[in-house]
Tab-separated table of C-alpha atoms and ligand atoms in Angstrom:
chain	number	residue	atom	x	y	z
A	1	MET	CA	-146.147	5.974	-112.286
A	2	ALA	CA	-143.548	4.789	-114.792
A	3	GLU	CA	-143.407	1.656	-116.448
A	4	GLN	CA	-141.279	-1.055	-114.583
A	5	LYS	CA	-138.448	-3.087	-116.720
A	6	LEU	CA	-136.256	-5.866	-115.918
A	7	PRO	CA	-132.963	-4.637	-114.484
A	8	ALA	CA	-129.966	-4.840	-117.191
A	9	VAL	CA	-127.325	-7.202	-117.021
A	10	PRO	CA	-124.675	-5.293	-114.852
A	11	SER	CA	-121.692	-4.174	-117.003
A	12	GLY	CA	-119.238	-3.773	-114.209
A	13	THR	CA	-116.595	-5.641	-112.897
A	14	SER	CA	-116.982	-7.098	-109.112
A	15	ALA	CA	-114.719	-4.297	-107.998
A	16	GLU	CA	-116.892	-1.747	-109.262
A	17	VAL	CA	-120.051	-3.692	-108.228
A	18	GLU	CA	-118.480	-3.416	-104.737
A	19	ARG	CA	-117.775	0.422	-105.012
A	20	LEU	CA	-121.447	0.981	-106.090
A	21	TYR	CA	-122.706	-1.254	-103.294
A	22	ARG	CA	-120.632	0.704	-100.926
A	23	SER	CA	-121.599	4.231	-101.980
A	24	LEU	CA	-125.098	3.528	-102.246
A	25	CYS	CA	-125.541	1.523	-98.847
A	26	ARG	CA	-123.560	4.319	-96.959
A	27	ILE	CA	-126.209	6.733	-98.190
A	28	ARG	CA	-128.760	4.658	-97.276
A	29	ARG	CA	-127.509	4.179	-93.997
A	30	VAL	CA	-126.887	7.757	-93.059
A	31	GLU	CA	-130.343	8.872	-93.992
A	32	GLU	CA	-131.971	6.275	-92.026
A	33	GLU	CA	-129.576	7.255	-89.151
A	34	ILE	CA	-131.122	10.765	-89.806
A	35	VAL	CA	-134.679	9.191	-89.839
A	36	ARG	CA	-133.705	7.359	-86.189
A	37	LEU	CA	-132.551	10.413	-85.085
A	38	TYR	CA	-134.880	13.283	-86.183
A	39	PRO	CA	-137.636	12.845	-83.537
A	40	SER	CA	-135.345	13.650	-80.857
A	41	ASP	CA	-135.026	17.253	-82.276
A	42	VAL	CA	-131.446	17.135	-81.921
A	43	ILE	CA	-131.343	18.160	-85.902
A	44	ARG	CA	-133.157	21.494	-86.099
A	45	SER	CA	-132.817	21.485	-90.093
A	46	PRO	CA	-135.333	20.275	-92.376
A	47	VAL	CA	-134.467	17.455	-94.248
A	48	HIS	CA	-135.271	16.367	-97.809
A	49	LEU	CA	-133.948	12.700	-97.948
A	50	SER	CA	-132.839	10.704	-100.915
A	51	ILE	CA	-134.256	7.537	-99.733
A	52	GLY	CA	-135.059	5.386	-102.810
A	53	GLN	CA	-133.283	7.986	-105.127
A	54	GLU	CA	-129.971	7.231	-104.132
A	55	ALA	CA	-129.093	5.375	-107.108
A	56	VAL	CA	-129.341	8.265	-109.406
A	57	SER	CA	-126.404	10.576	-107.826
A	58	VAL	CA	-124.395	7.281	-107.173
A	59	GLY	CA	-124.568	5.915	-110.695
A	60	VAL	CA	-123.973	9.400	-112.352
A	61	ILE	CA	-121.054	10.714	-109.993
A	62	ASP	CA	-119.392	6.962	-110.630
A	63	GLY	CA	-118.848	8.124	-114.037
A	64	LEU	CA	-117.150	11.266	-113.110
A	65	ASN	CA	-113.601	12.010	-112.447
A	66	PRO	CA	-112.715	13.364	-108.872
A	67	ASP	CA	-112.317	16.823	-110.362
A	68	ASP	CA	-115.139	17.304	-112.264
A	69	VAL	CA	-117.814	19.576	-110.260
A	70	VAL	CA	-121.461	18.586	-109.022
A	71	ALA	CA	-124.450	21.277	-108.536
A	72	ALA	CA	-127.287	19.885	-106.412
A	73	SER	CA	-130.705	20.973	-104.903
A	74	TYR	CA	-132.067	20.845	-101.324
A	75	ARG	CA	-132.400	17.206	-101.943
A	76	SER	CA	-128.703	16.445	-102.111
A	77	HIS	CA	-127.149	14.215	-99.277
A	78	ALA	CA	-126.907	11.385	-101.863
A	79	ALA	CA	-124.755	13.705	-104.084
A	80	TYR	CA	-122.626	15.369	-101.662
A	81	LEU	CA	-121.695	11.892	-100.096
A	82	ALA	CA	-121.221	10.024	-103.530
A	83	LYS	CA	-118.919	13.160	-104.495
A	84	GLY	CA	-116.915	12.310	-101.569
A	85	GLY	CA	-118.275	15.197	-99.199
A	86	ASP	CA	-116.902	14.497	-95.470
A	87	LEU	CA	-119.832	12.935	-93.519
A	88	LYS	CA	-118.809	14.367	-90.462
A	89	ALA	CA	-118.870	17.769	-91.899
A	90	MET	CA	-122.349	16.929	-93.179
A	91	LEU	CA	-123.984	15.555	-89.754
A	92	ALA	CA	-122.114	18.501	-88.084
A	93	GLU	CA	-124.173	20.530	-90.407
A	94	LEU	CA	-127.384	19.206	-89.923
A	95	TYR	CA	-126.893	19.776	-85.914
A	96	GLY	CA	-126.270	23.298	-86.918
A	97	ARG	CA	-122.513	22.821	-85.059
A	98	ASN	CA	-119.546	25.027	-85.981
A	99	THR	CA	-117.847	22.219	-87.758
A	100	GLY	CA	-120.616	21.715	-90.270
A	101	CYS	CA	-119.817	21.963	-93.873
A	102	ALA	CA	-121.363	25.687	-94.076
A	103	ARG	CA	-120.260	25.918	-90.443
A	104	GLY	CA	-123.264	25.308	-89.107
A	105	ARG	CA	-125.327	28.089	-90.781
A	106	GLY	CA	-126.701	26.455	-93.765
A	107	GLY	CA	-128.221	23.224	-92.684
A	108	SER	CA	-129.305	20.029	-94.706
A	109	MET	CA	-130.296	22.280	-97.745
A	110	HIS	CA	-126.895	24.040	-98.193
A	111	LEU	CA	-124.269	21.477	-98.138
A	112	ILE	CA	-120.950	22.460	-99.681
A	113	GLY	CA	-117.814	20.613	-100.487
A	114	PRO	CA	-115.036	22.658	-102.065
A	115	ASP	CA	-112.771	20.296	-101.527
A	116	CYS	CA	-114.534	17.265	-103.483
A	117	HIS	CA	-115.841	19.803	-105.903
A	118	LEU	CA	-119.539	19.862	-105.179
A	119	LEU	CA	-120.990	23.579	-105.282
A	120	GLY	CA	-123.136	24.973	-102.592
A	121	THR	CA	-126.365	23.555	-102.735
A	122	SER	CA	-129.659	25.746	-102.944
A	123	ALA	CA	-133.283	25.396	-101.816
A	124	VAL	CA	-134.746	27.690	-104.105
A	125	VAL	CA	-135.878	25.846	-106.860
A	126	GLY	CA	-133.751	25.734	-110.124
A	127	THR	CA	-131.566	28.328	-109.185
A	128	HIS	CA	-128.362	25.960	-109.460
A	129	ILE	CA	-129.145	25.244	-112.992
A	130	PRO	CA	-127.708	28.534	-114.562
A	131	LEU	CA	-124.783	28.651	-111.727
A	132	ALA	CA	-123.934	24.937	-112.731
A	133	ALA	CA	-124.030	26.713	-116.477
A	134	GLY	CA	-122.014	29.382	-115.620
A	135	GLN	CA	-119.285	27.012	-113.804
A	136	ALA	CA	-119.431	24.904	-117.403
A	137	LEU	CA	-118.582	28.073	-119.152
A	138	ALA	CA	-115.695	28.402	-116.874
A	139	LEU	CA	-114.421	24.809	-117.199
A	140	LYS	CA	-114.652	25.243	-120.836
A	141	ARG	CA	-112.194	28.259	-120.901
A	142	GLU	CA	-110.308	26.649	-118.358
A	143	GLY	CA	-109.336	23.911	-121.344
A	144	ARG	CA	-108.513	20.831	-119.145
A	145	GLY	CA	-111.389	18.565	-120.078
A	146	ARG	CA	-113.308	18.943	-116.515
A	147	GLY	CA	-117.039	18.996	-117.185
A	148	VAL	CA	-120.129	19.584	-114.392
A	149	VAL	CA	-123.248	17.653	-113.555
A	150	VAL	CA	-126.098	19.351	-112.047
A	151	PHE	CA	-129.038	17.152	-110.526
A	152	PHE	CA	-132.427	18.629	-110.344
A	153	GLY	CA	-136.300	17.229	-109.664
A	154	ASP	CA	-139.068	17.314	-112.172
A	155	GLY	CA	-140.528	20.386	-110.824
A	156	ALA	CA	-137.255	22.392	-111.597
A	157	THR	CA	-137.703	21.401	-115.304
A	158	GLU	CA	-140.710	24.023	-115.080
A	159	GLU	CA	-138.712	27.214	-114.114
A	160	GLY	CA	-137.708	29.435	-116.831
A	161	VAL	CA	-133.999	29.027	-115.840
A	162	PHE	CA	-133.923	25.514	-116.711
A	163	HIS	CA	-134.976	26.324	-120.150
A	164	GLU	CA	-132.521	29.479	-120.573
A	165	SER	CA	-129.428	27.134	-118.941
A	166	LEU	CA	-130.430	24.634	-121.585
A	167	ASN	CA	-130.025	26.733	-124.548
A	168	PHE	CA	-127.179	28.587	-123.393
A	169	ALA	CA	-125.046	25.090	-122.815
A	170	ALA	CA	-126.558	24.031	-125.897
A	171	LEU	CA	-125.524	26.986	-128.149
A	172	HIS	CA	-122.181	27.247	-126.377
A	173	ARG	CA	-121.273	23.457	-126.384
A	174	LEU	CA	-120.513	23.889	-122.696
A	175	PRO	CA	-119.280	20.462	-120.891
A	176	LEU	CA	-122.459	20.254	-118.862
A	177	LEU	CA	-124.722	16.808	-118.086
A	178	PHE	CA	-128.371	17.859	-116.937
A	179	VAL	CA	-129.693	14.878	-114.780
A	180	CYS	CA	-133.359	15.284	-114.100
A	181	GLU	CA	-134.287	13.088	-111.097
A	182	ASN	CA	-137.980	12.579	-112.140
A	183	ASN	CA	-139.857	11.226	-109.094
A	184	PHE	CA	-143.405	12.038	-110.585
A	185	TYR	CA	-143.943	14.817	-107.748
A	186	ALA	CA	-143.139	18.284	-106.763
A	187	ILE	CA	-144.092	18.379	-102.936
A	188	HIS	CA	-147.567	17.103	-103.354
A	189	SER	CA	-148.346	18.072	-107.151
A	190	PRO	CA	-148.047	14.921	-109.485
A	191	LEU	CA	-146.631	15.328	-112.786
A	192	ASP	CA	-149.713	14.624	-114.930
A	193	ALA	CA	-151.426	17.466	-112.998
A	194	ARG	CA	-148.559	19.965	-114.289
A	195	TRP	CA	-147.926	18.901	-117.870
A	196	ALA	CA	-150.213	17.759	-120.659
A	197	THR	CA	-147.411	15.149	-121.890
A	198	ARG	CA	-144.633	13.251	-120.503
A	199	ARG	CA	-142.529	13.911	-123.509
A	200	LEU	CA	-139.772	15.763	-121.384
A	201	CYS	CA	-136.771	14.261	-123.196
A	202	GLU	CA	-138.533	14.911	-126.802
A	203	ARG	CA	-138.845	18.533	-125.475
A	204	VAL	CA	-135.204	18.984	-124.426
A	205	ALA	CA	-133.654	17.237	-127.239
A	206	THR	CA	-135.287	20.451	-129.368
A	207	TYR	CA	-132.537	22.367	-127.763
A	208	GLY	CA	-130.290	20.195	-130.161
A	209	ILE	CA	-128.647	17.964	-127.309
A	210	PRO	CA	-128.712	14.351	-126.646
A	211	ALA	CA	-131.742	13.460	-124.363
A	212	HIS	CA	-131.977	10.152	-123.058
A	213	GLN	CA	-134.567	8.333	-120.447
A	214	ILE	CA	-133.783	5.849	-118.054
A	215	ALA	CA	-137.335	4.453	-116.731
A	216	ASP	CA	-136.179	1.613	-114.846
A	217	GLY	CA	-133.687	3.140	-112.075
A	218	ASP	CA	-130.835	0.682	-113.444
A	219	ILE	CA	-128.027	1.917	-112.001
A	220	PHE	CA	-125.507	0.506	-114.499
A	221	ARG	CA	-127.322	1.890	-117.107
A	222	ILE	CA	-127.420	5.102	-115.527
A	223	ARG	CA	-123.468	4.997	-114.697
A	224	ASP	CA	-122.744	3.655	-118.343
A	225	LEU	CA	-124.752	6.687	-119.979
A	226	THR	CA	-123.155	9.372	-117.971
A	227	THR	CA	-119.430	7.735	-118.827
A	228	GLU	CA	-120.890	8.175	-122.700
A	229	ALA	CA	-122.010	11.945	-121.929
A	230	LEU	CA	-118.679	12.837	-120.379
A	231	ALA	CA	-116.402	11.326	-123.193
A	232	LEU	CA	-118.858	13.479	-125.804
A	233	MET	CA	-118.539	16.796	-123.438
A	234	ARG	CA	-114.681	16.200	-122.907
A	235	ARG	CA	-114.258	16.029	-127.013
A	236	GLY	CA	-116.005	19.254	-127.149
A	237	GLY	CA	-119.514	17.954	-128.007
A	238	GLY	CA	-121.164	20.082	-125.509
A	239	PRO	CA	-124.121	18.939	-122.682
A	240	THR	CA	-126.689	16.047	-122.425
A	241	PHE	CA	-129.555	15.747	-120.814
A	242	LEU	CA	-130.513	12.455	-118.687
A	243	GLU	CA	-134.240	12.069	-117.300
A	244	CYS	CA	-133.729	9.629	-114.616
A	245	HIS	CA	-137.241	8.093	-113.241
A	246	THR	CA	-137.074	7.450	-109.497
A	247	TYR	CA	-139.302	7.652	-106.764
A	248	ARG	CA	-139.365	9.313	-103.258
A	249	TRP	CA	-140.266	6.924	-100.541
A	250	ARG	CA	-140.409	9.267	-97.657
A	251	GLU	CA	-142.201	12.563	-97.301
A	252	HIS	CA	-141.174	15.332	-99.177
A	253	VAL	CA	-139.513	17.137	-96.239
A	254	GLY	CA	-138.844	15.454	-93.263
A	255	PRO	CA	-138.218	11.479	-91.685
A	256	ALA	CA	-141.911	10.242	-92.118
A	257	GLU	CA	-143.838	8.224	-94.909
A	258	ASP	CA	-146.877	9.995	-95.835
A	259	PHE	CA	-148.760	7.672	-97.870
A	260	GLU	CA	-151.922	8.762	-95.593
A	261	ALA	CA	-151.605	12.201	-96.976
A	262	GLY	CA	-153.909	11.524	-99.546
A	263	TYR	CA	-151.985	12.674	-102.672
A	264	ARG	CA	-150.415	9.252	-103.589
A	265	THR	CA	-150.898	5.519	-102.615
A	266	ARG	CA	-148.383	2.979	-100.758
A	267	ALA	CA	-149.252	0.751	-103.555
A	268	GLU	CA	-147.204	3.183	-106.080
A	269	VAL	CA	-143.976	2.829	-104.096
A	270	ARG	CA	-143.994	-0.755	-104.232
A	271	PRO	CA	-142.676	-1.801	-107.434
A	272	TRP	CA	-139.750	0.629	-106.603
A	273	GLN	CA	-138.826	-0.846	-103.711
A	274	GLU	CA	-139.105	-4.218	-105.387
A	275	ASN	CA	-136.581	-2.554	-107.777
A	276	ASP	CA	-134.309	-1.085	-105.218
A	277	GLN	CA	-131.032	-0.996	-106.392
A	278	LEU	CA	-129.155	-1.420	-103.149
A	279	ASP	CA	-130.985	-5.344	-103.009
A	280	VAL	CA	-129.797	-5.542	-106.806
A	281	LEU	CA	-126.334	-4.528	-105.689
A	282	ALA	CA	-126.348	-6.565	-102.687
A	283	ARG	CA	-127.158	-9.489	-104.322
A	284	LEU	CA	-124.334	-9.338	-106.434
A	285	VAL	CA	-121.659	-8.653	-103.700
A	286	ALA	CA	-119.767	-11.874	-101.871
A	287	PRO	CA	-121.923	-12.167	-98.637
A	288	PRO	CA	-118.530	-11.871	-96.205
A	289	VAL	CA	-117.488	-8.485	-98.369
A	290	ARG	CA	-120.971	-7.231	-97.719
A	291	ALA	CA	-120.850	-7.879	-93.972
A	292	ARG	CA	-117.572	-6.207	-93.905
A	293	ILE	CA	-118.463	-3.178	-96.047
A	294	ASP	CA	-121.664	-2.888	-93.866
A	295	ARG	CA	-119.706	-3.035	-90.576
A	296	GLU	CA	-117.446	-0.411	-91.724
A	297	ILE	CA	-120.496	1.957	-92.690
A	298	ALA	CA	-121.888	1.496	-89.434
A	299	LEU	CA	-118.752	2.236	-87.656
A	300	GLU	CA	-118.255	5.456	-89.551
A	301	ILE	CA	-121.622	6.708	-89.163
A	302	ALA	CA	-121.354	6.219	-85.392
A	303	GLU	CA	-118.188	8.317	-85.014
A	304	ALA	CA	-119.717	10.870	-87.471
A	305	VAL	CA	-122.755	11.395	-85.394
A	306	ALA	CA	-120.467	11.442	-82.225
A	307	PHE	CA	-118.267	14.200	-83.924
A	308	ALA	CA	-121.360	16.338	-84.407
A	309	GLU	CA	-122.722	15.873	-81.034
A	310	ALA	CA	-119.302	16.776	-79.496
A	311	SER	CA	-118.856	19.816	-81.672
A	312	PRO	CA	-119.653	23.093	-80.670
A	313	PHE	CA	-122.407	25.549	-81.840
A	314	PRO	CA	-121.226	28.846	-83.738
A	315	ALA	CA	-120.333	31.460	-81.202
A	316	ALA	CA	-123.305	33.928	-80.827
A	317	GLU	CA	-120.690	36.760	-81.531
A	318	GLU	CA	-120.107	35.584	-84.954
A	319	LEU	CA	-123.885	36.165	-85.924
A	320	LEU	CA	-123.062	38.467	-88.846
A	321	ALA	CA	-119.541	36.909	-90.142
A	322	HIS	CA	-119.742	35.334	-93.423
A	323	VAL	CA	-122.651	37.472	-94.492
A	324	TYR	CA	-120.840	39.664	-97.083
A	325	ALA	CA	-117.540	39.025	-98.703
A	326	SER	CA	-114.732	40.353	-96.944
B	401	TPP	C1	-138.468	28.943	-106.709
B	401	TPP	C2	-139.106	28.216	-105.960
B	401	TPP	N1	-140.461	27.761	-105.867
B	401	TPP	C3	-141.006	27.044	-104.825
B	401	TPP	C4	-140.101	26.370	-103.907
B	401	TPP	C5	-141.178	25.609	-102.861
B	401	TPP	N2	-140.576	24.405	-103.041
B	401	TPP	C6	-139.683	23.611	-102.754
B	401	TPP	S1	-139.580	22.023	-103.072
B	401	TPP	C7	-140.550	22.139	-104.317
B	401	TPP	C8	-140.689	21.100	-105.350
B	401	TPP	C9	-139.637	21.039	-106.097
B	401	TPP	O1	-139.828	19.710	-107.151
B	401	TPP	P1	-138.932	18.770	-107.850
B	401	TPP	O2	-138.182	19.814	-108.258
B	401	TPP	O3	-139.385	17.858	-108.642
B	401	TPP	O4	-137.768	18.334	-106.840
B	401	TPP	P2	-138.001	16.992	-105.682
B	401	TPP	O5	-138.639	17.779	-104.438
B	401	TPP	O6	-139.159	16.212	-105.927
B	401	TPP	O7	-137.093	16.440	-105.533
B	401	TPP	C10	-140.928	23.460	-104.529
B	401	TPP	C11	-142.106	23.969	-105.268
B	401	TPP	C12	-138.987	26.971	-103.786
B	401	TPP	N3	-138.312	26.133	-102.921
B	401	TPP	N4	-138.411	27.675	-104.633
B	402	MG	MG1	-139.639	15.908	-108.165
């Protein structure tokens, strides 16, 4: 369990705070709606929820330009929505409908947002990291100062491609921000059963790139370090690594809690819930403004669910379409 520190004094203006609150609250409410809907079996896709972890995606993506690119894993609802992915298309995808962002073929683990520059997400741990490095190489050659952010879990840092990609990105000074969402577990395996030390940042720093650890989940610090990293990469300074400590409140996959499963205790989640960045932000937004934002979010979610439910499934004769590029 990570040490907890007092939240940093926010450096944002109120407009920034409102924007962060809206984004974080919207993601939380969408996933709570998925939790509510899931037992009825209308969503057949496996779902890896970000509840509790949203501040990493929201803080990082707030530091990007709209045309910067994001790559993410199967736990990507937060990154998709924070990057501007269409909510209706996301829910329709979870419902397996033809109006989904992957035309209902991919489900929750394979979201994609070409319009908002979100690369297709992947269920195979770590596989999107070299793809993000390739994208960063392409953007470097493009020469317009755009960058790439790749989100991955602590478990993904145990894949060889993570280290290969770090080395390649460092060597070629690629415009790539590596963001590890360290929630201390790979499914049910705790970090301390997988590594002899907790010195991830030091290991990464040996590749010759800046590496920062944010242990308290503070969204403003995450945002500010991202802004710094993006400025560095736009000057040609190459990649940065952020290790963001965070905590998954729900089970690895699915809508439920799993504190009875035996691999962790409920006491472990409490410090994170007491330091919930949604509450931190909510306290900084004027109550009438918050009420308006909350109403708008509720309405948008209701409309998106209705859209998904009213959308058709893909036609049976399209089963083999889009398998190969034509
Ligand atoms: C290459 C590969 N190995 C194993 C799995 C099975 N698997 C799915 S999620 C996961 C845990 C990954 O943990 P982490 O990277 O920390 O991400 P988190 O789920 O905690 O967000 C594993 C081992 C997989 N999908 N792909
Ligand atoms: Mg993990």
